Amino acid sequence: MPLPDEFLQELKLRTDIADVISSYVNLKRVGRNLVGLCPFHSEKTPSFSVSPENGFFHCFGCGVGGDVITFIKRIENLDYIDAVKLLASRAGLEMPTDTQSKGLSELRKRIFEANREAARFFHKALYSQDGVHALSYLRGRALSEATIKHFGLGYSPPSRFALVNYLRAKGFKDSELVSANLAFTTRSGHTMDRFFDRVMFPIIDVRGNVIAFGGRIMSDEKPKYLNTSDTPVFKKSSNLFALNFAKNVGENMLILCEGYMDVIALHQAGFQNAIATLGTSLTTEQAMIIKRYCDTVAICYDADEAGQKATSRAIGILRPTGIDIKIITVPSGKDPDEFIRSYGEQGPVRFRKLLESSGNDVRYQIQKVRKKYDTQIPEQRISFLNECARLLAELNSDIDADVYAGELAEELSVSKSSIKNEIEKYRKRSFRKESKERIRNIQLKTSAANDRINPEKHRNLRAANAEEAIIAILINNPDLADTIMSRISADSFVTSFNKRVFSVLLERVKEMRSVSPMDISEAFTADEMSSITSILSSRPRENNPKRAIREYIDILLEEKEKISPEKAASASDEEMLEYFKKLRERKK
């Protein structure tokens, strides 16, 4: 059942889209709009725009857009109702009672409850006869009872039905357990536990909900670690392990690790600002989340080759956020957990020294490049400087580039100006490459060749553009609805998506309801809302909307009446004569 219109209007009055988004994104005013770096993709130049006047946001880089509800859905990984609940709570509004247990929102609630019960089950199983070897493993990693309890660590028994039977007895349906990815359905139709014979790590969001699990196998089977797949309450790419604890520490730095055990070992050693990704490489979404909670991140990945590659990749993702980056280099090829344990009681003190002596990301990368060359040999010295110039060209700050160019010049007895000239060359090359990419993207967008939301647009460009113009005018000028309806209906539209958007708008206008992006958000997915706001942001308000609407309707009707080559081949002479007659009449 849709939310009452009165409630949505009150929520709209109490919700400033700029205020909401600015709590996630650093925005600056440019004319009537606000701009900033997009939180949904990595970029150096701001292409994310918020229009407070029209109540929508749009990124001209990745195409994401929508109203304030769509923004919360995306940034917090929520469904429509839960996003509205969050905004309502922020605005001090009570949710309408008849919408609190509907559809996906109810399923999400049940998954949270199932996960919470599963966490209790796993923790209890750790101290059972089945869990003896798992508990021994954790104690062997020097974890205290307090740490095991603090993180809610557990064990999934070797039986393939232990958790399923337990949760069934608690009233959960098999379909709910499968949706939570706690179980799966076999070919023979049986519902079985997803996790078995594994040490279990509950993953908890910043609101305290158990949203997923990671499990480490106790045998030699593969994979060594198994994580919950994406569910209605969990998305690997937009969550971080232990952030629920780290965010409350009060530090302005987060320590980014590779795995669960590294984080847990650091927390036990007193570094409770440690977090980790969830079985995947760092993503742009995770980088933006990290930026929300600190100004500095210290990357503490394994010291092996794979860890170094992951560190370089993480630097490239974190740098566009503007966050300060430090690199903790753990000696002897050890991971943080091993390092701390190897020094016993002195482990925390030793790690603190590593943290305090950690260099920034630029010096780390220069040092990596330095290891590749013998700078005593002129040819290799030139190669080293060229690679460093390429690296410094990627920095956003001219001051930073100038400082490091000076250090390199002094170290290798070359002129600073020559290094800066090379930096400038690489920047120009990069700019040319980015310009070509932008042009290519504009061409693709103009031709609609890759339009997933409206795949018919590519084959019907003229009609689809007219449809989009009509949609934009109707949203901005709902008073023209009667003029529009006197000449066309939804059936006059050529493309299915635009037809559906127009139908929703028309229905609301007939019922004398508002048609702003926030009002229609419930009827469309986040990706569809991006498409709708793209229509609005790419078309400025018409100076003479009445005249414009007549012209666009003429184009649409003309395109609608066009006969396709396939239809023309099978049409009778009478049908073709009638078709040409209509075309002549339209041109008069």
PDB file of C-alpha atoms in Angstrom, residues 224-482:
ATOM      1  CA  LYS A 224      39.280 -21.048   3.386  1.00  0.00           C
ATOM      2  CA  TYR A 225      36.881 -18.165   4.054  1.00  0.00           C
ATOM      3  CA  LEU A 226      33.217 -18.126   3.072  1.00  0.00           C
ATOM      4  CA  ASN A 227      31.154 -14.944   3.303  1.00  0.00           C
ATOM      5  CA  THR A 228      27.454 -14.219   3.098  1.00  0.00           C
ATOM      6  CA  SER A 229      26.469 -13.296  -0.443  1.00  0.00           C
ATOM      7  CA  ASP A 230      24.570 -10.055  -1.058  1.00  0.00           C
ATOM      8  CA  THR A 231      21.088 -10.098   0.498  1.00  0.00           C
ATOM      9  CA  PRO A 232      18.300  -7.522   0.999  1.00  0.00           C
ATOM     10  CA  VAL A 233      20.169  -6.325   4.143  1.00  0.00           C
ATOM     11  CA  PHE A 234      23.791  -6.815   3.097  1.00  0.00           C
ATOM     12  CA  LYS A 235      26.027  -5.660   0.286  1.00  0.00           C
ATOM     13  CA  LYS A 236      29.696  -6.686   0.482  1.00  0.00           C
ATOM     14  CA  SER A 237      30.904  -3.628  -1.406  1.00  0.00           C
ATOM     15  CA  SER A 238      29.292  -1.098   0.961  1.00  0.00           C
ATOM     16  CA  ASN A 239      29.992  -2.509   4.439  1.00  0.00           C
ATOM     17  CA  LEU A 240      33.113  -2.791   6.605  1.00  0.00           C
ATOM     18  CA  PHE A 241      33.930  -5.262   9.363  1.00  0.00           C
ATOM     19  CA  ALA A 242      34.088  -3.751  12.903  1.00  0.00           C
ATOM     20  CA  LEU A 243      33.097  -0.245  11.784  1.00  0.00           C
ATOM     21  CA  ASN A 244      30.290  -0.512  14.358  1.00  0.00           C
ATOM     22  CA  PHE A 245      33.006  -0.485  17.054  1.00  0.00           C
ATOM     23  CA  ALA A 246      35.615   1.705  15.346  1.00  0.00           C
ATOM     24  CA  LYS A 247      33.240   4.622  14.744  1.00  0.00           C
ATOM     25  CA  ASN A 248      32.776   5.120  18.496  1.00  0.00           C
ATOM     26  CA  VAL A 249      36.471   5.223  19.447  1.00  0.00           C
ATOM     27  CA  GLY A 250      36.799   8.977  18.909  1.00  0.00           C
ATOM     28  CA  GLU A 251      39.933   8.765  16.776  1.00  0.00           C
ATOM     29  CA  ASN A 252      40.223  10.755  13.575  1.00  0.00           C
ATOM     30  CA  MET A 253      41.976   7.788  11.942  1.00  0.00           C
ATOM     31  CA  LEU A 254      40.870   4.333  10.846  1.00  0.00           C
ATOM     32  CA  ILE A 255      43.298   1.437  10.356  1.00  0.00           C
ATOM     33  CA  LEU A 256      42.312  -0.539   7.251  1.00  0.00           C
ATOM     34  CA  CYS A 257      43.236  -4.239   7.352  1.00  0.00           C
ATOM     35  CA  GLU A 258      42.715  -7.182   5.014  1.00  0.00           C
ATOM     36  CA  GLY A 259      41.038  -9.740   7.269  1.00  0.00           C
ATOM     37  CA  TYR A 260      38.863 -10.420  10.293  1.00  0.00           C
ATOM     38  CA  MET A 261      41.665 -11.829  12.480  1.00  0.00           C
ATOM     39  CA  ASP A 262      43.911  -8.819  11.863  1.00  0.00           C
ATOM     40  CA  VAL A 263      41.145  -6.486  12.994  1.00  0.00           C
ATOM     41  CA  ILE A 264      40.295  -8.568  16.060  1.00  0.00           C
ATOM     42  CA  ALA A 265      43.966  -8.845  17.079  1.00  0.00           C
ATOM     43  CA  LEU A 266      44.399  -5.071  16.751  1.00  0.00           C
ATOM     44  CA  HIS A 267      41.238  -4.350  18.774  1.00  0.00           C
ATOM     45  CA  GLN A 268      42.476  -6.689  21.525  1.00  0.00           C
ATOM     46  CA  ALA A 269      45.844  -4.881  21.449  1.00  0.00           C
ATOM     47  CA  GLY A 270      44.101  -1.553  22.028  1.00  0.00           C
ATOM     48  CA  PHE A 271      43.727  -0.323  18.418  1.00  0.00           C
ATOM     49  CA  GLN A 272      39.941  -0.278  18.343  1.00  0.00           C
ATOM     50  CA  ASN A 273      39.832   1.907  15.249  1.00  0.00           C
ATOM     51  CA  ALA A 274      40.756  -1.050  12.998  1.00  0.00           C
ATOM     52  CA  ILE A 275      38.360  -2.174  10.238  1.00  0.00           C
ATOM     53  CA  ALA A 276      38.482  -4.530   7.241  1.00  0.00           C
ATOM     54  CA  THR A 277      36.796  -5.114   3.913  1.00  0.00           C
ATOM     55  CA  LEU A 278      34.591  -8.194   3.567  1.00  0.00           C
ATOM     56  CA  GLY A 279      36.261 -10.736   1.336  1.00  0.00           C
ATOM     57  CA  THR A 280      36.658  -8.260  -1.530  1.00  0.00           C
ATOM     58  CA  SER A 281      39.150  -5.579  -2.547  1.00  0.00           C
ATOM     59  CA  LEU A 282      38.407  -2.065  -1.332  1.00  0.00           C
ATOM     60  CA  THR A 283      35.559  -0.458  -3.296  1.00  0.00           C
ATOM     61  CA  THR A 284      34.693   3.167  -4.049  1.00  0.00           C
ATOM     62  CA  GLU A 285      31.595   2.837  -1.838  1.00  0.00           C
ATOM     63  CA  GLN A 286      33.700   1.640   1.093  1.00  0.00           C
ATOM     64  CA  ALA A 287      36.181   4.478   0.529  1.00  0.00           C
ATOM     65  CA  MET A 288      33.364   7.022   0.758  1.00  0.00           C
ATOM     66  CA  ILE A 289      32.084   5.389   3.961  1.00  0.00           C
ATOM     67  CA  ILE A 290      35.579   5.565   5.480  1.00  0.00           C
ATOM     68  CA  LYS A 291      35.736   9.256   4.563  1.00  0.00           C
ATOM     69  CA  ARG A 292      32.563   9.873   6.588  1.00  0.00           C
ATOM     70  CA  TYR A 293      34.207   8.681   9.798  1.00  0.00           C
ATOM     71  CA  CYS A 294      37.765  10.000   9.643  1.00  0.00           C
ATOM     72  CA  ASP A 295      40.224  12.339   7.936  1.00  0.00           C
ATOM     73  CA  THR A 296      43.108   9.831   7.870  1.00  0.00           C
ATOM     74  CA  VAL A 297      43.268   6.138   7.003  1.00  0.00           C
ATOM     75  CA  ALA A 298      46.287   3.957   7.730  1.00  0.00           C
ATOM     76  CA  ILE A 299      46.469   1.003   5.337  1.00  0.00           C
ATOM     77  CA  CYS A 300      47.851  -2.061   7.084  1.00  0.00           C
ATOM     78  CA  TYR A 301      47.755  -4.897   4.574  1.00  0.00           C
ATOM     79  CA  ASP A 302      49.960  -7.984   4.521  1.00  0.00           C
ATOM     80  CA  ALA A 303      53.586  -7.319   3.565  1.00  0.00           C
ATOM     81  CA  ASP A 304      53.659 -10.004   0.850  1.00  0.00           C
ATOM     82  CA  GLU A 305      53.418  -9.284  -2.887  1.00  0.00           C
ATOM     83  CA  ALA A 306      49.627  -9.680  -2.945  1.00  0.00           C
ATOM     84  CA  GLY A 307      49.323  -7.305  -0.004  1.00  0.00           C
ATOM     85  CA  GLN A 308      51.499  -4.703  -1.720  1.00  0.00           C
ATOM     86  CA  LYS A 309      49.388  -4.878  -4.882  1.00  0.00           C
ATOM     87  CA  ALA A 310      46.241  -4.491  -2.769  1.00  0.00           C
ATOM     88  CA  THR A 311      47.823  -1.493  -1.029  1.00  0.00           C
ATOM     89  CA  SER A 312      48.576   0.252  -4.344  1.00  0.00           C
ATOM     90  CA  ARG A 313      45.033  -0.409  -5.529  1.00  0.00           C
ATOM     91  CA  ALA A 314      43.547   0.922  -2.266  1.00  0.00           C
ATOM     92  CA  ILE A 315      45.631   4.110  -2.563  1.00  0.00           C
ATOM     93  CA  GLY A 316      44.140   4.743  -6.021  1.00  0.00           C
ATOM     94  CA  ILE A 317      40.605   4.348  -4.651  1.00  0.00           C
ATOM     95  CA  LEU A 318      41.092   6.369  -1.464  1.00  0.00           C
ATOM     96  CA  ARG A 319      43.040   9.285  -2.943  1.00  0.00           C
ATOM     97  CA  PRO A 320      40.126  10.862  -4.904  1.00  0.00           C
ATOM     98  CA  THR A 321      38.143  11.159  -1.634  1.00  0.00           C
ATOM     99  CA  GLY A 322      40.693  13.675  -0.332  1.00  0.00           C
ATOM    100  CA  ILE A 323      41.410  11.580   2.744  1.00  0.00           C
ATOM    101  CA  ASP A 324      44.979  11.555   4.126  1.00  0.00           C
ATOM    102  CA  ILE A 325      46.609   8.152   3.566  1.00  0.00           C
ATOM    103  CA  LYS A 326      49.335   6.504   5.635  1.00  0.00           C
ATOM    104  CA  ILE A 327      50.953   3.135   4.967  1.00  0.00           C
ATOM    105  CA  ILE A 328      51.908   0.839   7.845  1.00  0.00           C
ATOM    106  CA  THR A 329      54.667  -1.498   6.684  1.00  0.00           C
ATOM    107  CA  VAL A 330      54.786  -4.658   8.801  1.00  0.00           C
ATOM    108  CA  PRO A 331      58.347  -6.125   8.713  1.00  0.00           C
ATOM    109  CA  SER A 332      59.406  -9.720   7.939  1.00  0.00           C
ATOM    110  CA  GLY A 333      56.465 -10.323   5.619  1.00  0.00           C
ATOM    111  CA  LYS A 334      54.070 -10.753   8.549  1.00  0.00           C
ATOM    112  CA  ASP A 335      50.452  -9.684   8.833  1.00  0.00           C
ATOM    113  CA  PRO A 336      49.397  -7.441  11.788  1.00  0.00           C
ATOM    114  CA  ASP A 337      48.035 -10.397  13.794  1.00  0.00           C
ATOM    115  CA  GLU A 338      51.284 -12.384  13.453  1.00  0.00           C
ATOM    116  CA  PHE A 339      53.400  -9.313  14.223  1.00  0.00           C
ATOM    117  CA  ILE A 340      51.596  -8.524  17.473  1.00  0.00           C
ATOM    118  CA  ARG A 341      51.601 -12.152  18.654  1.00  0.00           C
ATOM    119  CA  SER A 342      55.297 -12.601  17.856  1.00  0.00           C
ATOM    120  CA  TYR A 343      56.243  -9.940  20.420  1.00  0.00           C
ATOM    121  CA  GLY A 344      53.934 -11.130  23.204  1.00  0.00           C
ATOM    122  CA  GLU A 345      53.257  -8.418  25.753  1.00  0.00           C
ATOM    123  CA  GLN A 346      55.397  -5.985  23.768  1.00  0.00           C
ATOM    124  CA  GLY A 347      53.272  -6.518  20.639  1.00  0.00           C
ATOM    125  CA  PRO A 348      50.975  -3.484  21.139  1.00  0.00           C
ATOM    126  CA  VAL A 349      53.964  -1.210  21.894  1.00  0.00           C
ATOM    127  CA  ARG A 350      55.807  -2.422  18.796  1.00  0.00           C
ATOM    128  CA  PHE A 351      52.772  -1.915  16.605  1.00  0.00           C
ATOM    129  CA  ARG A 352      52.251   1.592  18.005  1.00  0.00           C
ATOM    130  CA  LYS A 353      55.786   2.434  16.852  1.00  0.00           C
ATOM    131  CA  LEU A 354      54.985   1.107  13.363  1.00  0.00           C
ATOM    132  CA  LEU A 355      51.872   3.273  13.272  1.00  0.00           C
ATOM    133  CA  GLU A 356      53.675   6.401  14.471  1.00  0.00           C
ATOM    134  CA  SER A 357      56.501   5.949  11.953  1.00  0.00           C
ATOM    135  CA  SER A 358      54.211   5.173   9.003  1.00  0.00           C
ATOM    136  CA  GLY A 359      54.821   7.310   5.931  1.00  0.00           C
ATOM    137  CA  ASN A 360      52.241   8.712   3.551  1.00  0.00           C
ATOM    138  CA  ASP A 361      51.041   7.054   0.372  1.00  0.00           C
ATOM    139  CA  VAL A 362      53.233   9.116  -1.983  1.00  0.00           C
ATOM    140  CA  ARG A 363      56.488   8.258  -0.217  1.00  0.00           C
ATOM    141  CA  TYR A 364      55.370   4.621  -0.068  1.00  0.00           C
ATOM    142  CA  GLN A 365      54.843   4.521  -3.829  1.00  0.00           C
ATOM    143  CA  ILE A 366      58.102   6.353  -4.560  1.00  0.00           C
ATOM    144  CA  GLN A 367      59.928   3.836  -2.372  1.00  0.00           C
ATOM    145  CA  LYS A 368      58.293   0.968  -4.306  1.00  0.00           C
ATOM    146  CA  VAL A 369      59.479   2.503  -7.588  1.00  0.00           C
ATOM    147  CA  ARG A 370      62.978   3.075  -6.154  1.00  0.00           C
ATOM    148  CA  LYS A 371      63.392  -0.666  -5.492  1.00  0.00           C
ATOM    149  CA  LYS A 372      63.049  -1.363  -9.223  1.00  0.00           C
ATOM    150  CA  TYR A 373      66.027   0.714 -10.334  1.00  0.00           C
ATOM    151  CA  ASP A 374      69.721   1.210  -9.665  1.00  0.00           C
ATOM    152  CA  THR A 375      69.885   5.002  -9.683  1.00  0.00           C
ATOM    153  CA  GLN A 376      73.679   4.919  -9.955  1.00  0.00           C
ATOM    154  CA  ILE A 377      73.215   3.909 -13.606  1.00  0.00           C
ATOM    155  CA  PRO A 378      72.179   6.964 -15.701  1.00  0.00           C
ATOM    156  CA  GLU A 379      69.641   5.084 -17.863  1.00  0.00           C
ATOM    157  CA  GLN A 380      67.951   3.581 -14.802  1.00  0.00           C
ATOM    158  CA  ARG A 381      68.006   6.927 -12.996  1.00  0.00           C
ATOM    159  CA  ILE A 382      66.109   8.451 -15.927  1.00  0.00           C
ATOM    160  CA  SER A 383      63.553   5.613 -15.861  1.00  0.00           C
ATOM    161  CA  PHE A 384      63.122   6.044 -12.111  1.00  0.00           C
ATOM    162  CA  LEU A 385      62.506   9.794 -12.451  1.00  0.00           C
ATOM    163  CA  ASN A 386      60.076   9.290 -15.348  1.00  0.00           C
ATOM    164  CA  GLU A 387      58.031   6.801 -13.340  1.00  0.00           C
ATOM    165  CA  CYS A 388      58.033   9.129 -10.321  1.00  0.00           C
ATOM    166  CA  ALA A 389      56.915  12.042 -12.523  1.00  0.00           C
ATOM    167  CA  ARG A 390      54.029   9.914 -13.788  1.00  0.00           C
ATOM    168  CA  LEU A 391      53.087   9.136 -10.183  1.00  0.00           C
ATOM    169  CA  LEU A 392      53.282  12.787  -9.061  1.00  0.00           C
ATOM    170  CA  ALA A 393      51.172  13.864 -12.043  1.00  0.00           C
ATOM    171  CA  GLU A 394      48.242  12.020 -10.445  1.00  0.00           C
ATOM    172  CA  LEU A 395      48.305  14.223  -7.333  1.00  0.00           C
ATOM    173  CA  ASN A 396      45.521  16.811  -7.075  1.00  0.00           C
ATOM    174  CA  SER A 397      47.696  19.253  -5.141  1.00  0.00           C
ATOM    175  CA  ASP A 398      50.320  21.289  -7.003  1.00  0.00           C
ATOM    176  CA  ILE A 399      52.005  22.010  -3.660  1.00  0.00           C
ATOM    177  CA  ASP A 400      52.404  18.295  -2.910  1.00  0.00           C
ATOM    178  CA  ALA A 401      53.821  17.646  -6.384  1.00  0.00           C
ATOM    179  CA  ASP A 402      56.227  20.577  -5.952  1.00  0.00           C
ATOM    180  CA  VAL A 403      57.503  19.284  -2.566  1.00  0.00           C
ATOM    181  CA  TYR A 404      58.184  15.760  -3.817  1.00  0.00           C
ATOM    182  CA  ALA A 405      59.735  17.032  -7.044  1.00  0.00           C
ATOM    183  CA  GLY A 406      62.129  19.097  -4.891  1.00  0.00           C
ATOM    184  CA  GLU A 407      63.060  16.080  -2.772  1.00  0.00           C
ATOM    185  CA  LEU A 408      63.760  13.939  -5.844  1.00  0.00           C
ATOM    186  CA  ALA A 409      65.780  16.730  -7.481  1.00  0.00           C
ATOM    187  CA  GLU A 410      67.969  17.116  -4.401  1.00  0.00           C
ATOM    188  CA  GLU A 411      68.407  13.345  -3.976  1.00  0.00           C
ATOM    189  CA  LEU A 412      69.465  12.702  -7.577  1.00  0.00           C
ATOM    190  CA  SER A 413      71.185  16.017  -8.372  1.00  0.00           C
ATOM    191  CA  VAL A 414      68.857  17.056 -11.188  1.00  0.00           C
ATOM    192  CA  SER A 415      67.003  20.310 -11.666  1.00  0.00           C
ATOM    193  CA  LYS A 416      63.605  20.588 -10.037  1.00  0.00           C
ATOM    194  CA  SER A 417      62.232  22.340 -13.133  1.00  0.00           C
ATOM    195  CA  SER A 418      63.038  19.357 -15.364  1.00  0.00           C
ATOM    196  CA  ILE A 419      61.071  17.024 -13.065  1.00  0.00           C
ATOM    197  CA  LYS A 420      58.159  19.484 -12.977  1.00  0.00           C
ATOM    198  CA  ASN A 421      58.207  19.722 -16.775  1.00  0.00           C
ATOM    199  CA  GLU A 422      57.857  15.927 -16.971  1.00  0.00           C
ATOM    200  CA  ILE A 423      55.000  16.032 -14.455  1.00  0.00           C
ATOM    201  CA  GLU A 424      53.226  18.603 -16.623  1.00  0.00           C
ATOM    202  CA  LYS A 425      53.681  16.430 -19.745  1.00  0.00           C
ATOM    203  CA  TYR A 426      52.066  13.452 -18.023  1.00  0.00           C
ATOM    204  CA  ARG A 427      49.201  15.648 -16.777  1.00  0.00           C
ATOM    205  CA  LYS A 428      48.515  16.876 -20.317  1.00  0.00           C
ATOM    206  CA  ARG A 429      48.501  13.311 -21.628  1.00  0.00           C
ATOM    207  CA  SER A 430      46.120  12.290 -18.859  1.00  0.00           C
ATOM    208  CA  PHE A 431      43.874  15.272 -19.609  1.00  0.00           C
ATOM    209  CA  ARG A 432      43.742  14.365 -23.315  1.00  0.00           C
ATOM    210  CA  LYS A 433      42.878  10.775 -22.449  1.00  0.00           C
ATOM    211  CA  GLU A 434      40.126  11.866 -20.026  1.00  0.00           C
ATOM    212  CA  SER A 435      38.758  14.300 -22.633  1.00  0.00           C
ATOM    213  CA  LYS A 436      38.523  11.529 -25.225  1.00  0.00           C
ATOM    214  CA  GLU A 437      36.758   9.332 -22.677  1.00  0.00           C
ATOM    215  CA  ARG A 438      34.283  12.129 -21.862  1.00  0.00           C
ATOM    216  CA  ILE A 439      33.546  12.678 -25.539  1.00  0.00           C
ATOM    217  CA  ARG A 440      33.022   8.941 -26.028  1.00  0.00           C
ATOM    218  CA  ASN A 441      30.627   8.843 -23.060  1.00  0.00           C
ATOM    219  CA  ILE A 442      28.704  11.844 -24.406  1.00  0.00           C
ATOM    220  CA  GLN A 443      28.399  10.145 -27.789  1.00  0.00           C
ATOM    221  CA  LEU A 444      27.152   6.949 -26.151  1.00  0.00           C
ATOM    222  CA  LYS A 445      24.652   8.907 -24.069  1.00  0.00           C
ATOM    223  CA  THR A 446      23.450  10.901 -27.064  1.00  0.00           C
ATOM    224  CA  SER A 447      22.947   7.765 -29.141  1.00  0.00           C
ATOM    225  CA  ALA A 448      21.465   5.885 -26.121  1.00  0.00           C
ATOM    226  CA  ALA A 449      23.332   2.796 -27.319  1.00  0.00           C
ATOM    227  CA  ASN A 450      23.919   1.560 -23.768  1.00  0.00           C
ATOM    228  CA  ASP A 451      20.663   2.721 -22.172  1.00  0.00           C
ATOM    229  CA  ARG A 452      19.633  -0.203 -19.923  1.00  0.00           C
ATOM    230  CA  ILE A 453      16.555   1.510 -18.488  1.00  0.00           C
ATOM    231  CA  ASN A 454      15.066   2.498 -21.850  1.00  0.00           C
ATOM    232  CA  PRO A 455      16.606   0.080 -24.386  1.00  0.00           C
ATOM    233  CA  GLU A 456      14.063   1.151 -27.035  1.00  0.00           C
ATOM    234  CA  LYS A 457      15.429   4.699 -27.059  1.00  0.00           C
ATOM    235  CA  HIS A 458      18.405   3.854 -29.310  1.00  0.00           C
ATOM    236  CA  ARG A 459      16.065   2.728 -32.111  1.00  0.00           C
ATOM    237  CA  ASN A 460      13.603   5.609 -31.592  1.00  0.00           C
ATOM    238  CA  LEU A 461      15.817   8.573 -30.712  1.00  0.00           C
ATOM    239  CA  ARG A 462      13.620  11.371 -32.063  1.00  0.00           C
ATOM    240  CA  ALA A 463      10.469  10.015 -30.435  1.00  0.00           C
ATOM    241  CA  ALA A 464      12.199   9.224 -27.128  1.00  0.00           C
ATOM    242  CA  ASN A 465      13.731  12.716 -26.922  1.00  0.00           C
ATOM    243  CA  ALA A 466      10.298  14.255 -27.501  1.00  0.00           C
ATOM    244  CA  GLU A 467       8.834  11.942 -24.840  1.00  0.00           C
ATOM    245  CA  GLU A 468      11.502  12.980 -22.342  1.00  0.00           C
ATOM    246  CA  ALA A 469      10.888  16.665 -23.046  1.00  0.00           C
ATOM    247  CA  ILE A 470       7.147  16.156 -22.449  1.00  0.00           C
ATOM    248  CA  ILE A 471       7.890  14.336 -19.171  1.00  0.00           C
ATOM    249  CA  ALA A 472      10.203  17.151 -18.001  1.00  0.00           C
ATOM    250  CA  ILE A 473       7.656  19.841 -18.881  1.00  0.00           C
ATOM    251  CA  LEU A 474       4.860  17.935 -17.114  1.00  0.00           C
ATOM    252  CA  ILE A 475       6.935  17.582 -13.908  1.00  0.00           C
ATOM    253  CA  ASN A 476       7.922  21.260 -13.968  1.00  0.00           C
ATOM    254  CA  ASN A 477       4.513  22.512 -15.177  1.00  0.00           C
ATOM    255  CA  PRO A 478       1.740  20.157 -13.969  1.00  0.00           C
ATOM    256  CA  ASP A 479      -0.779  22.927 -14.781  1.00  0.00           C
ATOM    257  CA  LEU A 480      -0.254  22.053 -18.471  1.00  0.00           C
ATOM    258  CA  ALA A 481      -1.617  18.537 -17.948  1.00  0.00           C
ATOM    259  CA  ASP A 482      -5.004  19.360 -19.522  1.00  0.00           C
TER     260      ASP A 482
END
